[in-house]
Amino acid sequence: MQLSIALILALALVLLGQCLSRHAARRHQLRLRRLHSATLQRSLELLQTLQQHRGLGAQQDIASTSQRNALARRIDQLWLNWPGPSLQLPPLQQDWPQLRRKPADFAAHCQMIEALLGVIEQLEDRLCLETDPPLRGLGQACRVLEDLARLRGLAMRAANYRRCPGGLQVQLRSLCQRLAEPGHGEPLHGLLRRLERELIEAPQARLSPSDCFALLTPLIDAGWRDLPGR
C-alpha cells in the first residue's frame, strides 16, 4: 500500500515537473518573441531615421542642420540599451558616435544601414518561426526603401552642383536602373525620368536639394506606411 502511494506521488511529481517545464518554456518563448518584435520595430525606426540623417548630411543651411541634429538626438535614444549581444545581433551602436561627428559621410551611413538591414532580415527569419501567420517580405521591402532613400540622398548631393558630377552620375544611374524594374509603379517611373532629365543628364541642374527631397520623400513615406508587420 505504501509502495503504491509512493509510486503515485512520484508520478504526480513527474507530471507536475513536466507541466511546470512546459509552462516555463512557453513563457520563455513568449518573452523572446516579444523581445524580437520590439527589437525589429526599433530597428525599423533606426533605419528610417538613419536614412533621413544621411539625406541631410551634406546640407549646410540652418533648417537642414537643425533637423539633422534633432534626428541625431533621436538616434542616440534608439541606440540606448541595444540588445545586440544578448540576441546574437551585431553591436551596431558602437559605430554611431563617429558617424554622428561626420554627418556628411555618405559611405559610412550606407555601411551602417546595410548592417541594419541584415539585422532586420535576421529578426524577420526568427519571427517567421515564432508567429502565425508568419512575417514575410519585410526585408525585401526595406531594401527597396533603402534604394529610394539612397537615391534621395545622392540626388540632394548632386543638386548642390551646377552639373551632376560624374561619380554621382554613375551611382544615380545604377539606382535608377534598379528601381525602374517592372512592378514599382508608374509614379516612381515618372519621377525617375524627371530626375534623369532635370538632374542626372542635364547640362545644368534644374533641381535644388529641397526639390529632390520633396520629390522622393512622399514615395518613401508611403512605402514605410505599407511595410508588412507595421
Tab-separated table of C-alpha atoms in Angstrom:
chain	number	residue	atom	x	y	z
A	1	MET	CA	0.000	0.000	0.000
A	2	GLN	CA	2.752	2.390	0.942
A	3	LEU	CA	4.631	1.484	-2.217
A	4	SER	CA	1.568	2.272	-4.322
A	5	ILE	CA	1.142	5.633	-2.642
A	6	ALA	CA	4.833	6.418	-3.170
A	7	LEU	CA	4.597	5.488	-6.852
A	8	ILE	CA	1.506	7.656	-7.280
A	9	LEU	CA	3.214	10.591	-5.583
A	10	ALA	CA	6.340	10.109	-7.683
A	11	LEU	CA	4.264	10.025	-10.862
A	12	ALA	CA	2.370	13.124	-9.764
A	13	LEU	CA	5.651	14.937	-9.130
A	14	VAL	CA	6.973	13.918	-12.553
A	15	LEU	CA	3.798	15.132	-14.255
A	16	LEU	CA	3.866	18.369	-12.262
A	17	GLY	CA	7.504	18.915	-13.196
A	18	GLN	CA	6.743	18.338	-16.876
A	19	CYS	CA	3.811	20.738	-16.695
A	20	LEU	CA	5.895	23.423	-14.998
A	21	SER	CA	8.706	22.876	-17.502
A	22	ARG	CA	6.349	23.286	-20.468
A	23	HIS	CA	4.833	26.397	-18.882
A	24	ALA	CA	8.297	27.897	-18.312
A	25	ALA	CA	9.294	27.091	-21.896
A	26	ARG	CA	6.149	28.770	-23.229
A	27	ARG	CA	6.808	31.841	-21.077
A	28	HIS	CA	10.413	31.965	-22.293
A	29	GLN	CA	9.315	31.707	-25.928
A	30	LEU	CA	6.721	34.423	-25.386
A	31	ARG	CA	9.317	36.758	-23.810
A	32	LEU	CA	11.752	36.029	-26.624
A	33	ARG	CA	9.115	36.662	-29.286
A	34	ARG	CA	8.195	39.967	-27.671
A	35	LEU	CA	11.867	40.950	-27.498
A	36	HIS	CA	12.403	40.020	-31.159
A	37	SER	CA	9.316	42.010	-32.158
A	38	ALA	CA	10.314	45.071	-30.096
A	39	THR	CA	13.868	44.957	-31.468
A	40	LEU	CA	12.532	44.687	-35.004
A	41	GLN	CA	10.322	47.757	-34.545
A	42	ARG	CA	13.260	49.673	-33.079
A	43	SER	CA	15.459	48.555	-35.994
A	44	LEU	CA	12.886	49.818	-38.478
A	45	GLU	CA	12.741	53.214	-36.763
A	46	LEU	CA	16.536	53.321	-36.712
A	47	LEU	CA	16.636	52.529	-40.418
A	48	GLN	CA	14.184	55.288	-41.285
A	49	THR	CA	15.893	57.855	-39.059
A	50	LEU	CA	19.397	56.986	-40.295
A	51	GLN	CA	18.206	57.354	-43.874
A	52	GLN	CA	16.858	60.826	-43.104
A	53	HIS	CA	20.065	61.761	-41.263
A	54	ARG	CA	22.135	60.608	-44.252
A	55	GLY	CA	19.971	62.574	-46.694
A	56	LEU	CA	20.584	65.794	-44.784
A	57	GLY	CA	24.247	65.037	-44.114
A	58	ALA	CA	25.740	67.299	-46.789
A	59	GLN	CA	23.273	70.174	-46.392
A	60	GLN	CA	24.637	73.245	-44.620
A	61	ASP	CA	21.596	75.521	-44.373
A	62	ILE	CA	20.200	76.306	-40.927
A	63	ALA	CA	16.943	74.369	-41.362
A	64	SER	CA	18.688	71.190	-42.556
A	65	THR	CA	21.319	71.382	-39.841
A	66	SER	CA	18.672	71.817	-37.155
A	67	GLN	CA	16.624	68.906	-38.482
A	68	ARG	CA	19.734	66.717	-38.759
A	69	ASN	CA	20.699	67.481	-35.147
A	70	ALA	CA	17.194	66.544	-33.984
A	71	LEU	CA	17.466	63.263	-35.900
A	72	ALA	CA	20.859	62.582	-34.309
A	73	ARG	CA	19.368	63.016	-30.836
A	74	ARG	CA	16.589	60.586	-31.715
A	75	ILE	CA	19.164	58.044	-32.951
A	76	ASP	CA	21.052	58.468	-29.662
A	77	GLN	CA	17.893	57.376	-27.834
A	78	LEU	CA	17.201	54.459	-30.161
A	79	TRP	CA	20.686	53.039	-29.636
A	80	LEU	CA	20.322	53.049	-25.828
A	81	ASN	CA	20.256	49.513	-24.406
A	82	TRP	CA	20.547	47.975	-27.870
A	83	PRO	CA	20.061	44.213	-27.201
A	84	GLY	CA	22.571	43.159	-29.831
A	85	PRO	CA	24.864	40.796	-27.892
A	86	SER	CA	22.006	39.238	-25.904
A	87	LEU	CA	20.173	38.369	-29.146
A	88	GLN	CA	23.331	37.465	-31.078
A	89	LEU	CA	22.964	40.604	-33.196
A	90	PRO	CA	25.829	42.898	-34.301
A	91	PRO	CA	26.727	45.661	-31.786
A	92	LEU	CA	25.968	48.359	-34.356
A	93	GLN	CA	25.646	51.179	-31.816
A	94	GLN	CA	29.407	51.248	-31.278
A	95	ASP	CA	29.922	52.851	-34.718
A	96	TRP	CA	27.330	55.584	-34.257
A	97	PRO	CA	29.393	58.161	-32.250
A	98	GLN	CA	31.945	58.529	-35.041
A	99	LEU	CA	29.229	58.759	-37.680
A	100	ARG	CA	27.423	61.357	-35.586
A	101	ARG	CA	30.544	63.542	-35.738
A	102	LYS	CA	30.767	63.126	-39.540
A	103	PRO	CA	27.189	63.522	-40.807
A	104	ALA	CA	28.356	64.120	-44.410
A	105	ASP	CA	29.977	60.664	-44.612
A	106	PHE	CA	27.549	59.041	-47.036
A	107	ALA	CA	29.500	55.779	-47.370
A	108	ALA	CA	29.661	55.245	-43.600
A	109	HIS	CA	25.903	55.770	-43.352
A	110	CYS	CA	25.388	53.189	-46.097
A	111	GLN	CA	27.641	50.710	-44.336
A	112	MET	CA	25.719	51.013	-41.064
A	113	ILE	CA	22.385	50.831	-42.866
A	114	GLU	CA	23.465	47.696	-44.744
A	115	ALA	CA	24.346	46.038	-41.438
A	116	LEU	CA	20.997	47.146	-40.002
A	117	LEU	CA	19.172	45.642	-42.993
A	118	GLY	CA	20.916	42.364	-42.194
A	119	VAL	CA	19.627	42.579	-38.613
A	120	ILE	CA	16.085	43.228	-39.863
A	121	GLU	CA	16.253	40.178	-42.126
A	122	GLN	CA	17.626	38.071	-39.262
A	123	LEU	CA	14.804	39.145	-36.940
A	124	GLU	CA	12.259	38.569	-39.713
A	125	ASP	CA	13.519	34.984	-40.111
A	126	ARG	CA	13.201	34.384	-36.369
A	127	LEU	CA	9.700	35.826	-36.192
A	128	CYS	CA	8.653	33.703	-39.187
A	129	LEU	CA	9.221	30.688	-36.927
A	130	GLU	CA	7.547	32.260	-33.892
A	131	THR	CA	4.398	33.937	-35.243
A	132	ASP	CA	1.244	32.799	-37.010
A	133	PRO	CA	0.744	33.962	-39.693
A	134	PRO	CA	4.494	34.272	-40.313
A	135	LEU	CA	6.010	37.645	-41.130
A	136	ARG	CA	7.279	37.657	-44.715
A	137	GLY	CA	8.511	40.202	-47.248
A	138	LEU	CA	9.711	42.817	-44.765
A	139	GLY	CA	13.425	42.588	-45.532
A	140	GLN	CA	12.925	42.874	-49.279
A	141	ALA	CA	10.559	45.833	-48.862
A	142	CYS	CA	13.150	47.560	-46.648
A	143	ARG	CA	15.808	47.114	-49.339
A	144	VAL	CA	13.572	48.789	-51.924
A	145	LEU	CA	13.031	51.659	-49.476
A	146	GLU	CA	16.789	51.866	-48.966
A	147	ASP	CA	17.291	52.197	-52.735
A	148	LEU	CA	14.793	55.074	-52.744
A	149	ALA	CA	16.367	56.720	-49.698
A	150	ARG	CA	19.860	56.340	-51.161
A	151	LEU	CA	18.601	57.861	-54.404
A	152	ARG	CA	17.208	60.799	-52.425
A	153	GLY	CA	20.480	61.347	-50.578
A	154	LEU	CA	22.630	61.165	-53.709
A	155	ALA	CA	20.253	63.374	-55.695
A	156	MET	CA	20.347	66.025	-52.968
A	157	ARG	CA	24.138	65.963	-53.084
A	158	ALA	CA	24.188	66.174	-56.877
A	159	ALA	CA	21.782	69.121	-56.807
A	160	ASN	CA	24.365	71.141	-54.849
A	161	TYR	CA	26.467	71.322	-58.034
A	162	ARG	CA	25.887	73.289	-61.220
A	163	ARG	CA	26.033	69.986	-63.089
A	164	CYS	CA	25.802	66.455	-61.680
A	165	PRO	CA	29.391	65.205	-61.108
A	166	GLY	CA	30.476	62.100	-62.976
A	167	GLY	CA	30.860	59.921	-59.883
A	168	LEU	CA	27.374	60.768	-58.694
A	169	GLN	CA	26.011	60.217	-62.195
A	170	VAL	CA	27.252	56.626	-62.158
A	171	GLN	CA	25.685	55.890	-58.769
A	172	LEU	CA	22.403	57.612	-59.632
A	173	ARG	CA	22.087	55.796	-62.966
A	174	SER	CA	22.661	52.454	-61.277
A	175	LEU	CA	19.965	53.125	-58.689
A	176	CYS	CA	17.531	54.392	-61.328
A	177	GLN	CA	18.032	51.245	-63.405
A	178	ARG	CA	17.368	49.025	-60.393
A	179	LEU	CA	14.264	50.982	-59.374
A	180	ALA	CA	12.940	51.084	-62.945
A	181	GLU	CA	12.219	47.347	-62.877
A	182	PRO	CA	8.586	46.367	-63.570
A	183	GLY	CA	6.298	46.286	-60.558
A	184	HIS	CA	7.374	49.523	-58.893
A	185	GLY	CA	4.549	51.596	-60.386
A	186	GLU	CA	4.228	54.462	-62.827
A	187	PRO	CA	4.580	57.297	-60.241
A	188	LEU	CA	8.095	56.100	-59.464
A	189	HIS	CA	8.979	55.611	-63.123
A	190	GLY	CA	7.810	59.139	-63.917
A	191	LEU	CA	9.878	60.508	-61.049
A	192	LEU	CA	12.965	58.637	-62.260
A	193	ARG	CA	12.544	60.084	-65.745
A	194	ARG	CA	12.312	63.571	-64.282
A	195	LEU	CA	15.481	63.056	-62.224
A	196	GLU	CA	17.333	61.856	-65.301
A	197	ARG	CA	16.074	64.744	-67.416
A	198	GLU	CA	16.469	67.590	-64.913
A	199	LEU	CA	19.452	66.446	-62.831
A	200	ILE	CA	21.446	63.381	-63.831
A	201	GLU	CA	21.749	64.027	-67.581
A	202	ALA	CA	21.002	67.766	-67.614
A	203	PRO	CA	23.748	70.114	-68.908
A	204	GLN	CA	22.783	72.287	-65.945
A	205	ALA	CA	20.942	71.008	-62.887
A	206	ARG	CA	17.370	72.280	-62.746
A	207	LEU	CA	16.539	70.737	-59.374
A	208	SER	CA	17.619	72.016	-55.956
A	209	PRO	CA	18.346	69.764	-52.964
A	210	SER	CA	14.977	70.710	-51.483
A	211	ASP	CA	13.286	69.797	-54.805
A	212	CYS	CA	14.858	66.329	-54.680
A	213	PHE	CA	13.788	65.883	-51.076
A	214	ALA	CA	10.221	66.942	-51.902
A	215	LEU	CA	10.064	64.654	-54.950
A	216	LEU	CA	11.201	61.442	-53.276
A	217	THR	CA	10.045	61.761	-49.678
A	218	PRO	CA	6.295	61.143	-50.327
A	219	LEU	CA	7.088	57.862	-52.099
A	220	ILE	CA	9.422	56.804	-49.292
A	221	ASP	CA	6.888	57.733	-46.606
A	222	ALA	CA	4.177	55.781	-48.437
A	223	GLY	CA	6.484	52.771	-48.579
A	224	TRP	CA	7.055	52.969	-44.834
A	225	ARG	CA	3.325	53.076	-44.173
A	226	ASP	CA	2.782	49.965	-46.313
A	227	LEU	CA	5.565	47.861	-44.781
A	228	PRO	CA	4.498	44.332	-43.742
A	229	GLY	CA	4.180	43.991	-39.989
A	230	ARG	CA	3.890	47.709	-39.207
